[in-house]
Short mmCIF file of C-alpha atoms in Angstrom, two decimals:
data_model
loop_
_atom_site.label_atom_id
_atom_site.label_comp_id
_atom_site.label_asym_id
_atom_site.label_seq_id
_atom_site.Cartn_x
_atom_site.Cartn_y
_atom_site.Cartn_z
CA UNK A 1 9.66 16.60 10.72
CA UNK A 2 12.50 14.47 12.47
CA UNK A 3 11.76 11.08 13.24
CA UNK A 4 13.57 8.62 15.31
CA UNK A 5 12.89 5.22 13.53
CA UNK A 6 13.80 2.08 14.99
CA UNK A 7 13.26 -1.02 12.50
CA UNK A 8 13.07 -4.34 14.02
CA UNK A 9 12.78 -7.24 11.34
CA UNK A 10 12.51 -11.13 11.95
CA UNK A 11 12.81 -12.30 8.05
CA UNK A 12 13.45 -16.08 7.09
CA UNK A 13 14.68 -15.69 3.53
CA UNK A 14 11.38 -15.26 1.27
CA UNK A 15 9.69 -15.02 -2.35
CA UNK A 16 9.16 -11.81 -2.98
CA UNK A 17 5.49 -10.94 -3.17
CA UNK A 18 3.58 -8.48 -5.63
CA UNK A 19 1.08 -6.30 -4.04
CA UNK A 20 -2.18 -6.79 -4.33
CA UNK A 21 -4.55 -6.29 -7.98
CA UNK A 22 -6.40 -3.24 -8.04
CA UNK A 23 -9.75 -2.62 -6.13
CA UNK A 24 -13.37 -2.19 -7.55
CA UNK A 25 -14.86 1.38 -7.19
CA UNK A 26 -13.94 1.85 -3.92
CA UNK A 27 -10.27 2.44 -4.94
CA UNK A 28 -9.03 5.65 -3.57
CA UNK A 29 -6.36 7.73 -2.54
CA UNK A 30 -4.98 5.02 -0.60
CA UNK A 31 -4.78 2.44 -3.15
CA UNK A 32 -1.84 0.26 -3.78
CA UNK A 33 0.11 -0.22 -7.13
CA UNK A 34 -0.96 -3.33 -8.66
CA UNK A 35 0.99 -6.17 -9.18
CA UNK A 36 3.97 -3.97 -7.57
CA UNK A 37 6.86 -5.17 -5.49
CA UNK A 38 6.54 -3.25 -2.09
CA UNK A 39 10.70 -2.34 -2.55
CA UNK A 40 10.33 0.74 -0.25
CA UNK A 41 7.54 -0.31 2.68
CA UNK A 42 10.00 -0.92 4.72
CA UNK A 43 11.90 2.06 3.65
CA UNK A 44 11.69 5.18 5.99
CA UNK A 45 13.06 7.75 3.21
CA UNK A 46 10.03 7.47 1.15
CA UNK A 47 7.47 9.60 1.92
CA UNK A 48 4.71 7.95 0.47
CA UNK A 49 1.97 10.46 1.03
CA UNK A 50 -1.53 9.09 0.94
CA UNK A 51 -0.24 5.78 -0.69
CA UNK A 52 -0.66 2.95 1.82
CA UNK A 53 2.16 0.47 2.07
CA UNK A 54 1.30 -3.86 1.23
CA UNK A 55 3.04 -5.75 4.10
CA UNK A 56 6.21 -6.75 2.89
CA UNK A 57 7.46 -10.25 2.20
CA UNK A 58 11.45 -11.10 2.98
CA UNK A 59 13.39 -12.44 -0.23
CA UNK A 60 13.47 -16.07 -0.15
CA UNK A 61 11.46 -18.21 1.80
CA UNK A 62 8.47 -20.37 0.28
CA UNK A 63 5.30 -18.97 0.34
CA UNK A 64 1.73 -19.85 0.72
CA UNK A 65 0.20 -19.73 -2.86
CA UNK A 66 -3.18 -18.61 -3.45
CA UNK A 67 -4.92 -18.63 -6.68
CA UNK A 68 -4.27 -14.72 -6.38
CA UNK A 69 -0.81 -15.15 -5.94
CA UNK A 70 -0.73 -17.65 -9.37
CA UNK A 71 -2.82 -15.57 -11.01
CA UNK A 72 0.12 -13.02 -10.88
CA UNK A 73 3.11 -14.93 -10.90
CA UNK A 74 5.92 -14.24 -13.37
CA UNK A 75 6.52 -16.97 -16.00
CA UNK A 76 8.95 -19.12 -13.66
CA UNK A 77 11.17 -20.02 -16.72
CA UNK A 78 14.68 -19.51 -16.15
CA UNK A 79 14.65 -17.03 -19.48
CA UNK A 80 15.88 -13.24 -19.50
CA UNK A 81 12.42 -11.98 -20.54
CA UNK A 82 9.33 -12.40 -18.47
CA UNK A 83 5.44 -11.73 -18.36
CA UNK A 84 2.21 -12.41 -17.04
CA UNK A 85 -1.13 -11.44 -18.40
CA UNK A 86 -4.37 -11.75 -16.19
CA UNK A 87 -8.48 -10.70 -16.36
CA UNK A 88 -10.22 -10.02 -13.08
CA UNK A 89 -14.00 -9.56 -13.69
CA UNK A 90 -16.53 -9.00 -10.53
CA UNK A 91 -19.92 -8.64 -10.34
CA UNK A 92 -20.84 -6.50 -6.89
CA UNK A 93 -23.90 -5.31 -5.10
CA UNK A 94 -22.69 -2.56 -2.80
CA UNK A 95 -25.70 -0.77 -0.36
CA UNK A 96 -23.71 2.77 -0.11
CA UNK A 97 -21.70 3.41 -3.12
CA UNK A 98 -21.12 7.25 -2.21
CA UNK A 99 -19.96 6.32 1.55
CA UNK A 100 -23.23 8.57 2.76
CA UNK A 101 -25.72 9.26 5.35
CA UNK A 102 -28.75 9.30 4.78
CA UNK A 103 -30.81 11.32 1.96
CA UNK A 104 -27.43 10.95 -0.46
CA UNK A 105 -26.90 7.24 0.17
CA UNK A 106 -27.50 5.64 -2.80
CA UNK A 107 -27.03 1.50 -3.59
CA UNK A 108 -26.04 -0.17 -7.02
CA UNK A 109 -24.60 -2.60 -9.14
CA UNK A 110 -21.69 -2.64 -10.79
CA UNK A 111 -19.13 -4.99 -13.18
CA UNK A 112 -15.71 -4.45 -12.91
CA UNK A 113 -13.12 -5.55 -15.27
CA UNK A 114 -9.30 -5.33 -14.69
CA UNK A 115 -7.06 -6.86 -16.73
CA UNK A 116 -3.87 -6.85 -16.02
CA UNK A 117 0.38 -6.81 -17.89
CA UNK A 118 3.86 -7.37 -16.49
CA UNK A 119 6.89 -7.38 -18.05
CA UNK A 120 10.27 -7.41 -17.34
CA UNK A 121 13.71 -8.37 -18.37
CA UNK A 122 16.78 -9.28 -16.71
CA UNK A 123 16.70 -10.31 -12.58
CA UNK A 124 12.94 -9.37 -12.32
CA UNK A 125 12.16 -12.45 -9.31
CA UNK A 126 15.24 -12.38 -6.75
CA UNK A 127 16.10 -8.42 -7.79
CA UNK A 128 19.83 -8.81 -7.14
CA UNK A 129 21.50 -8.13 -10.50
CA UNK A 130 19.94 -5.74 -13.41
CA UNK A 131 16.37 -5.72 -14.42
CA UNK A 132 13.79 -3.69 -15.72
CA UNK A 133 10.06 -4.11 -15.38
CA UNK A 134 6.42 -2.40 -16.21
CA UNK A 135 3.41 -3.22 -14.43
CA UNK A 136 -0.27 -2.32 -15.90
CA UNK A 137 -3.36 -2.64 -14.90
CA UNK A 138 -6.59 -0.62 -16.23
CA UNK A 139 -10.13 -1.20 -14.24
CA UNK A 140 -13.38 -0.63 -15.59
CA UNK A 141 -16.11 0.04 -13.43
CA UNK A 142 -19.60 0.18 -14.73
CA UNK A 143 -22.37 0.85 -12.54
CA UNK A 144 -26.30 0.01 -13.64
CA UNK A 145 -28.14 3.00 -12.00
CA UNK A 146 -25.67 5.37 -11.70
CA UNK A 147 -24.14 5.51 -14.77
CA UNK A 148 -22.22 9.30 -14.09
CA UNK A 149 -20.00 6.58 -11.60
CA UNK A 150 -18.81 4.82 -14.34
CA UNK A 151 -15.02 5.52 -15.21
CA UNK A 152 -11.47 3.58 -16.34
CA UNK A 153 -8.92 3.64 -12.91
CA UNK A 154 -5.47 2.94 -14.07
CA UNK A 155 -2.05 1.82 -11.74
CA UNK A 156 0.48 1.11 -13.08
CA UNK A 157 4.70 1.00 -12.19
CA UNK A 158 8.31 1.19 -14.12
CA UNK A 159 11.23 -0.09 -12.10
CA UNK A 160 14.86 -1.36 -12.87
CA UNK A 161 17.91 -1.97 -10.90
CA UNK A 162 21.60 -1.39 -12.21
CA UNK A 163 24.54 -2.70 -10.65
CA UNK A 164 27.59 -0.92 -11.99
CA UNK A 165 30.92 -2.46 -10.45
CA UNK A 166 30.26 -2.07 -6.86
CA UNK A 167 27.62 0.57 -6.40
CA UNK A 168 23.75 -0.23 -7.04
CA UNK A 169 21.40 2.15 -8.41
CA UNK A 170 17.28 1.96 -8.38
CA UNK A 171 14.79 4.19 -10.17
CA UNK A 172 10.99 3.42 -10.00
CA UNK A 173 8.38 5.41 -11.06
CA UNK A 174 4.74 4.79 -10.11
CA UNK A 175 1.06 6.34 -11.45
CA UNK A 176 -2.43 5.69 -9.98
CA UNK A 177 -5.79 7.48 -11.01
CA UNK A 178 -8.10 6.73 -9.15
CA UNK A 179 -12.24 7.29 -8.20
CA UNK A 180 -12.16 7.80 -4.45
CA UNK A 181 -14.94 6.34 -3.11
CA UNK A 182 -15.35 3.41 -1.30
CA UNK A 183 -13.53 0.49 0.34
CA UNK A 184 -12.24 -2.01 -1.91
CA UNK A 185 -13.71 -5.50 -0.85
CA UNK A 186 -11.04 -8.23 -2.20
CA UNK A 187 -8.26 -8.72 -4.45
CA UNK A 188 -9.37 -11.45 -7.67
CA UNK A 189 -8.90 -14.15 -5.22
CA UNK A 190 -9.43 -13.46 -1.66
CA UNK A 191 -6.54 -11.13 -0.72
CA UNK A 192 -8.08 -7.73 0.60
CA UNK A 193 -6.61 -4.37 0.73
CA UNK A 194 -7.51 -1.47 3.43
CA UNK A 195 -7.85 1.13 1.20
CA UNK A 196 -10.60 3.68 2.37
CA UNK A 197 -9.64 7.30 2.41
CA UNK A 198 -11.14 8.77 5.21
CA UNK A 199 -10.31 11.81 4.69
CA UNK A 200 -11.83 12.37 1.75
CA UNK A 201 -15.14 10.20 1.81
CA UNK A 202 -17.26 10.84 -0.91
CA UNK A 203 -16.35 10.08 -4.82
CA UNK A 204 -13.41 11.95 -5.65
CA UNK A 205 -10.85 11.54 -8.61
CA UNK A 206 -7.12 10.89 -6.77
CA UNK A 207 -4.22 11.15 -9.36
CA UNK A 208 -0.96 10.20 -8.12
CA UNK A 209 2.64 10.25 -9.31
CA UNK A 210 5.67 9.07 -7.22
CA UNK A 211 9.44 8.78 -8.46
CA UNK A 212 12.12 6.68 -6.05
CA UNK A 213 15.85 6.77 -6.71
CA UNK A 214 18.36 4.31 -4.59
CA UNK A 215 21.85 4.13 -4.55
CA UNK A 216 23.80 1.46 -2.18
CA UNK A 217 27.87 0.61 -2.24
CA UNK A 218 29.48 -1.72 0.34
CA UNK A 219 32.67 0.32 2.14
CA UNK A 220 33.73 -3.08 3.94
CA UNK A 221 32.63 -6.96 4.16
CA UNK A 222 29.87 -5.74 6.59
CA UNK A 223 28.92 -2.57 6.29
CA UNK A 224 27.38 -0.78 3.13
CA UNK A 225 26.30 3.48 2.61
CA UNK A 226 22.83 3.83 0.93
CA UNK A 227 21.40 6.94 -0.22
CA UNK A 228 17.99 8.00 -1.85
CA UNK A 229 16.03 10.56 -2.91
CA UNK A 230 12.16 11.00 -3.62
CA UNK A 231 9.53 12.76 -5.15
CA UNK A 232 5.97 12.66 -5.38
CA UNK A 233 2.63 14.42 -6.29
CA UNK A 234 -1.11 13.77 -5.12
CA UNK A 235 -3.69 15.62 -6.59
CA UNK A 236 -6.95 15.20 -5.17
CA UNK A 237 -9.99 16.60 -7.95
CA UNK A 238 -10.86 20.52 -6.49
CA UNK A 239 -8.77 19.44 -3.14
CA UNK A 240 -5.76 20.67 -1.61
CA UNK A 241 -2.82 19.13 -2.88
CA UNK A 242 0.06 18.55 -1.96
CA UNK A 243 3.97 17.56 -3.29
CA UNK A 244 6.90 15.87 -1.20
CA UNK A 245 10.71 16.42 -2.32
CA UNK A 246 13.14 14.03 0.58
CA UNK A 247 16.30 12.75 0.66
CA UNK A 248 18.37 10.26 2.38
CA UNK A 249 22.04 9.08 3.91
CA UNK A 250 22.58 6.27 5.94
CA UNK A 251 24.71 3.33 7.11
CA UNK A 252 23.84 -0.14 7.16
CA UNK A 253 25.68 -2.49 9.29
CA UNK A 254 25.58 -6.69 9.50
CA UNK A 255 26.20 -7.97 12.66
CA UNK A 256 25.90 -11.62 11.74
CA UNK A 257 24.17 -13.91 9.06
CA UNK A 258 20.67 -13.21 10.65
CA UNK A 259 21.25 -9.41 12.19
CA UNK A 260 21.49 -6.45 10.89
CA UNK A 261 21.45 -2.66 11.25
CA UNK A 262 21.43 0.66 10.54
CA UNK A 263 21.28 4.25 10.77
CA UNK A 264 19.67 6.63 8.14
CA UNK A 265 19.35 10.84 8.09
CA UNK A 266 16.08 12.03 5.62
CA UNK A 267 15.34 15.90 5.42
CA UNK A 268 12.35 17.56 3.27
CA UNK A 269 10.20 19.30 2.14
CA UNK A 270 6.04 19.19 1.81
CA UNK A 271 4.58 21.47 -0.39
CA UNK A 272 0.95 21.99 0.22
CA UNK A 273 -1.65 23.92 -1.80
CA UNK A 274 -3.64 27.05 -0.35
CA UNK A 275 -4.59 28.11 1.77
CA UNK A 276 -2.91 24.84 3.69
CA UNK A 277 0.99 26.01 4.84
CA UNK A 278 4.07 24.24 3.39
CA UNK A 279 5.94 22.16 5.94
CA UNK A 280 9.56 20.89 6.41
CA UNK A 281 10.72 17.69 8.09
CA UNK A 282 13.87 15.72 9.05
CA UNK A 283 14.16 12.34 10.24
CA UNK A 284 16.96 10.36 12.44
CA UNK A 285 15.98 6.33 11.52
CA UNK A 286 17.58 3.37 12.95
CA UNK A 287 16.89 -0.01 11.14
CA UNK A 288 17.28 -3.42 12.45
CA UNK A 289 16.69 -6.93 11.01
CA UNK A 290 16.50 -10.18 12.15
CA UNK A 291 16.02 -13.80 10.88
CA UNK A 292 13.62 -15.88 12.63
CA UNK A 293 12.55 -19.24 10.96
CA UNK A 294 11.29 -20.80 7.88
CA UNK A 295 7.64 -20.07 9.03
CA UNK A 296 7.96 -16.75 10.23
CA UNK A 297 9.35 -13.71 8.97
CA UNK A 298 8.59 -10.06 10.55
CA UNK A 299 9.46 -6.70 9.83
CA UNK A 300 8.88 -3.54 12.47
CA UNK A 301 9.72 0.12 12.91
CA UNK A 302 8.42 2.72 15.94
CA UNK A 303 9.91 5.94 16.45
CA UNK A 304 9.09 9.77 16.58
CA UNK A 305 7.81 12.58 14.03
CA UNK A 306 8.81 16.18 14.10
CA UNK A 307 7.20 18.57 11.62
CA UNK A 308 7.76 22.29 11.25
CA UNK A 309 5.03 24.71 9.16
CA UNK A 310 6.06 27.14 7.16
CA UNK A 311 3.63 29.98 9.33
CA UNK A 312 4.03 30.74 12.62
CA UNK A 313 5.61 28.47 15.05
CA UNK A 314 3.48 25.83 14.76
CA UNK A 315 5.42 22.01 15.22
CA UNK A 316 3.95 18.85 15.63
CA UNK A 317 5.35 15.33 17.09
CA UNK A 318 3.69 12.10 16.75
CA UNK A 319 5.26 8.46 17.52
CA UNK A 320 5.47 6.33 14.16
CA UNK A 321 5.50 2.80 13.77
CA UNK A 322 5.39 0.16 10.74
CA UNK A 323 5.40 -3.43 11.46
CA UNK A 324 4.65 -6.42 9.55
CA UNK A 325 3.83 -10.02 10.27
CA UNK A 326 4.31 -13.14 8.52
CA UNK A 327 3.16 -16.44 9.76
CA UNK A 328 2.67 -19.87 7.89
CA UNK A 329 2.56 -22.41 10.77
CA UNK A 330 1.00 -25.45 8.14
CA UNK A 331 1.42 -25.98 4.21
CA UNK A 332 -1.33 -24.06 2.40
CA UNK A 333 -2.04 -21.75 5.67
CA UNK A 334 -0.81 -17.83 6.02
CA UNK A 335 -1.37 -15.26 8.46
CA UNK A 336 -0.53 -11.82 8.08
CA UNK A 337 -0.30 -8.76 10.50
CA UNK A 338 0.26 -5.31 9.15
CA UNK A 339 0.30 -2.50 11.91
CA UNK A 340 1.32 1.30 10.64
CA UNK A 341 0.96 5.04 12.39
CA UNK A 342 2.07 8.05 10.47
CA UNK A 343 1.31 11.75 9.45
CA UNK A 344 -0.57 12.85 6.30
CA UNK A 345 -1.41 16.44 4.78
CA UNK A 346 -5.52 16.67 4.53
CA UNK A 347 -6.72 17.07 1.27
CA UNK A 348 -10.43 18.43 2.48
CA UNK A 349 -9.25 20.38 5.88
CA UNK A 350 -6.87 23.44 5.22
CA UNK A 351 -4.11 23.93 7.57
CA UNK A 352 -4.88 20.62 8.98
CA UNK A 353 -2.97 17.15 8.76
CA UNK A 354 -3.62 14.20 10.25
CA UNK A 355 -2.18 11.04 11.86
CA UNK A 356 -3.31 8.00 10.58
CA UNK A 357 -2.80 3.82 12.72
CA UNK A 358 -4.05 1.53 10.85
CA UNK A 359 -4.32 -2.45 11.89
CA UNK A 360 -4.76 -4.91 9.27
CA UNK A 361 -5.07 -8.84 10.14
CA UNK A 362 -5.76 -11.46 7.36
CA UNK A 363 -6.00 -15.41 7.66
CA UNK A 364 -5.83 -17.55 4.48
CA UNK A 365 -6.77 -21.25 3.73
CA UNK A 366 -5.98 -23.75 1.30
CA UNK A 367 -8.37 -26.65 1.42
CA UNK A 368 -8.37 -30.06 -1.30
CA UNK A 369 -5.69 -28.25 -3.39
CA UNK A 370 -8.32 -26.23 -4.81
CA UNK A 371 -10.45 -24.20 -2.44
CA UNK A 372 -9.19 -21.02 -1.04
CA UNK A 373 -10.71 -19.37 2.39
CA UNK A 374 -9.71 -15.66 3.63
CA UNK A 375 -10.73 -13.66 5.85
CA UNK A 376 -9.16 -10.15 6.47
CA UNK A 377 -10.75 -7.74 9.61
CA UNK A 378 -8.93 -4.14 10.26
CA UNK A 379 -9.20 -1.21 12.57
CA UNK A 380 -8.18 2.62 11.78
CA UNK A 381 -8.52 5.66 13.58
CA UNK A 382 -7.70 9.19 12.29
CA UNK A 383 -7.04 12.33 14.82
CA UNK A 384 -6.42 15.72 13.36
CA UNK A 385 -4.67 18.69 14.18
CA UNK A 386 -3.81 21.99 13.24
CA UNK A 387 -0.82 23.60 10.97
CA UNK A 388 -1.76 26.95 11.42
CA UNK A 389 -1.57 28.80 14.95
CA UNK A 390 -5.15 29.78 16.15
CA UNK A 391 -6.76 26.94 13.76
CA UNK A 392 -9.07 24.86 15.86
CA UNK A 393 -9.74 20.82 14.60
CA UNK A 394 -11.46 18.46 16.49
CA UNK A 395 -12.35 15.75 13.63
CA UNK A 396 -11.41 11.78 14.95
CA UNK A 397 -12.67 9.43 13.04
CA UNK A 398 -12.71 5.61 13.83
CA UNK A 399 -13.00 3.17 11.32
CA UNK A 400 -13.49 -0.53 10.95
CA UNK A 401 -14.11 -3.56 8.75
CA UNK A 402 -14.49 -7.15 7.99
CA UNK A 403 -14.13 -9.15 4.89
CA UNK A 404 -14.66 -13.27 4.49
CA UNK A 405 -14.58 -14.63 0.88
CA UNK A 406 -13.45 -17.74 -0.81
CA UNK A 407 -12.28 -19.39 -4.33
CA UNK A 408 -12.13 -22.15 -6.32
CA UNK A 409 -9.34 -23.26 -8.80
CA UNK A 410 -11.12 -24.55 -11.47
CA UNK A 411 -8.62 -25.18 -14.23
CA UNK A 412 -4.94 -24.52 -14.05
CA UNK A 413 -5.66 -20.64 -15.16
CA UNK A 414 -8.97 -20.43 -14.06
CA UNK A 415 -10.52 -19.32 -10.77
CA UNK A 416 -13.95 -18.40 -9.45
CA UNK A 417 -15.29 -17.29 -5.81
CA UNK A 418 -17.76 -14.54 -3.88
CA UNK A 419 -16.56 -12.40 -1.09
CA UNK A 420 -18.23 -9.99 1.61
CA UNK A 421 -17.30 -7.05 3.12
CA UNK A 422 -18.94 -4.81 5.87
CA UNK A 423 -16.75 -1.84 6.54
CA UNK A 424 -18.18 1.37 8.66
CA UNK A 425 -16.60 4.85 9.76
CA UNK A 426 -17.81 6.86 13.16
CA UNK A 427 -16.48 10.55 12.94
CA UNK A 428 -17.12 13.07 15.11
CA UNK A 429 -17.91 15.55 11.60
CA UNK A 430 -21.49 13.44 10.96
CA UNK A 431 -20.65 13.98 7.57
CA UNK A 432 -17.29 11.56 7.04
CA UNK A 433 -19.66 8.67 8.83
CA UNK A 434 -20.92 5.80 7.02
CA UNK A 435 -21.69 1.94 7.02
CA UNK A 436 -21.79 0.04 4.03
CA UNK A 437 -21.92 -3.82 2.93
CA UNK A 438 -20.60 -5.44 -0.22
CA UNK A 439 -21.33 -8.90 -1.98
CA UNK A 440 -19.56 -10.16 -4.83
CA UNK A 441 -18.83 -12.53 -7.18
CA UNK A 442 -15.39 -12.93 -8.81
CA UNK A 443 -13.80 -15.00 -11.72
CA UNK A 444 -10.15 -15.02 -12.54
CA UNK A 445 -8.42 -15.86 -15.67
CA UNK A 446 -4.46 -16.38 -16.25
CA UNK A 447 -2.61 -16.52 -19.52
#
């Protein structure tokens, strides 16, 4: 796979922001570390596999809080050691709690309890000197009529940072297992994550492991080399799997106070279990960033994919694109836009991957100092294609959703709120189609 990546960023300096707490049972392959710093979303070495990137916050700048946010915040103390402890308990009615159609749909409720630790020690907030960190967080999900869908989902992250006379080094390691199943609906505290796996539907245990190592050394005043290297494992329960090995070596370049850029070489490897074929790729990235203003901070990437498998002749090329939007235009109000299109190996269609664009748009509310609106809407669409010469695939699937909910602070470490979510999938395999509503409600505690 090559890929010509072009990175355009608009970033006022910025907080940087966890991502969001884990989902209820609808958690999947897709899922997002909890209570993890989104280090490499912007970062076009890491091949993140079915994980699907938070939209990224720029270092600095102040930041809307939400209970949600507070709920995870590091003690602000200016001490070496730091830590925040948190319970997340939600009571949820969902209509379609396998994702099915018609004789196998089956509704329920369930609790969910997730609590959550971080730790760290050292520069764990602005992450420019040394630091060390470890993120938790267990869920419990236990459903009333179908108890067999009952089962503990764990995330859960080690990172640190070591700056040794001029050259920085980075090592994080992450681990998710996961029931894939449904959708998500909201964070504790109105923050939602996309996280439906389309391409596995269905409840399906997801384990995931995912090692990042950085290295970065300025050569003059303005320009600095950066290399990294990555590895990761998804293993899908009785699916194909699949393993990524990558590397990276590139030049970054600042042009002014508020410009910068870049240009990064990645080459690897996928390594896909039969009968799927292994695949090699290479990418050519060029990075850019820019700083806007106080309000509005933006980070973007488009270029192209090139994939080669491992039988016959077979190469694919795809445009990719990442971009992420940032927008606080009054105190207590944020707006986020998250766009992203790459290529995935399928876990349920051998010699098949797919490419995956994804839209994400979220609107939150602070009203009286205490009440908390959201509302989060998204669009995804999924076209497949074949690995293998003389495979035929004709599987699209579109997908959509919609998710209001709101909170109320009621103490200074306690919060309480309901939330909604329709979400629905139309694929042309009848099978991977579904509609499905959730309602909720949700009470946070902070310690």
């Amino acid at each position: 796979m090559v890929s010509a990546l072009i990175i355009f960023s608009t970033t006022a300096p910025a907080q940087e922001l966890d991502a969001p707490l884990p989902v209820d049972s609808a958690t999947d392959a897709e899922i997002e570390p909890a209570l993890l710093p989104a280090n490499n979303w912007n970062d076009p070495t890491v091949e993140v596999d079915h994980v699907e990137p938070p939209l990224p916050t720029a270092e600095g700048s102040e930041v809307f809080t939400s209970p949600d946010e507070e709920a995870r915040e590091v003690s602000p103390m200016p001490r070496r050691f730091r830590y925040a402890i948190s319970v997340d308990v939600r009571g949820v009615y969902d209509d379609n709690v396998t994702l099915s159609r018609g004789a196998n749909r089956r509704d329920d409720f369930y609790i969910a309890i997730a609590p959550q630790v971080t730790a760290g020690v050292g520069d764990v907030l602005e992450r420019q000197e040394n630091f060390i960190s470890l993120n938790y967080a267990p869920t419990g999900l236990f459903f009333f009529d179908n108890s067999e869908f009952s089962t503990i989902e764990q995330v859960g992250r080690m990172e640190g940072q070591w700056r040794i006379n001029r050259v920085t080094l980075g090592l994080s390691q992450d681990f998710q297992s996961v029931q894939s199943s449904n959708l998500g609906v909201a964070n504790t505290t109105g923050g939602f994550s996309n996280q439906a796996n389309l391409d596995i539907g269905g409840r399906r245990r997801v384990i995931h492991y995912s090692t990042h190592f950085t290295a970065s050394a300025p050569i003059t005043g303005k320009t600095s080399l950066r290399a990294a290297a990555h590895y990761s494992i998804t293993d899908p329960e009785d699916l194909i799997g699949s393993e990524t090995l990558s590397g990276s070596l590139g030049v970054d370049y600042r042009l002014g106070p508020k410009v910068g850029a870049g240009l990064h070489f990645t080459g690897g490897k996928y390594f896909v279990d039969d009968p799927s074929p292994d695949q090699t790729f290479q990418q050519i990235n060029v990075l850019a960033d820019y700083e806007l203003t106080g309000k509005l901070s933006a980070t973007g990437s488009a270029g192209i994919e090139f994939r080669q498998s491992d039988i016959g002749n077979n190469a694919h090329v795809s445009p990719v694109f990442a971009f992420g939007i940032g927008y606080a235009p009054f105190d207590g109000t944020q707006i986020d836009v998250s766009a992203t299109r790459r290529t995935l190996n399928s876990a349920t269609a051998a010699g098949q991957d797919f490419t995956s664009t994804q839209l994400v748009v979220t609107a939150r509310q602070r009203f009286l100092q205490r009440i908390y609106a959201t509302l989060s809407a998204g669009y995804q669409e999924q076209s497949y294609f074949s690995t293998i010469s003389g495979v035929r695939t004709n599987r699209e699937d579109n997908y959509y959703f919609i998710a209001p909910g709101f909170d109320v602070r009621l103490t200074s470490f306690w919060f309480a709120g309901a939330f909604y979510t329709h979400r629905a999938n139309d694929s042309s395999v009848d099978f991977f189609s579904f509609d499905t509503n959730q309602y909720g409600v949700r009470t946070t505690f902070r310690f």
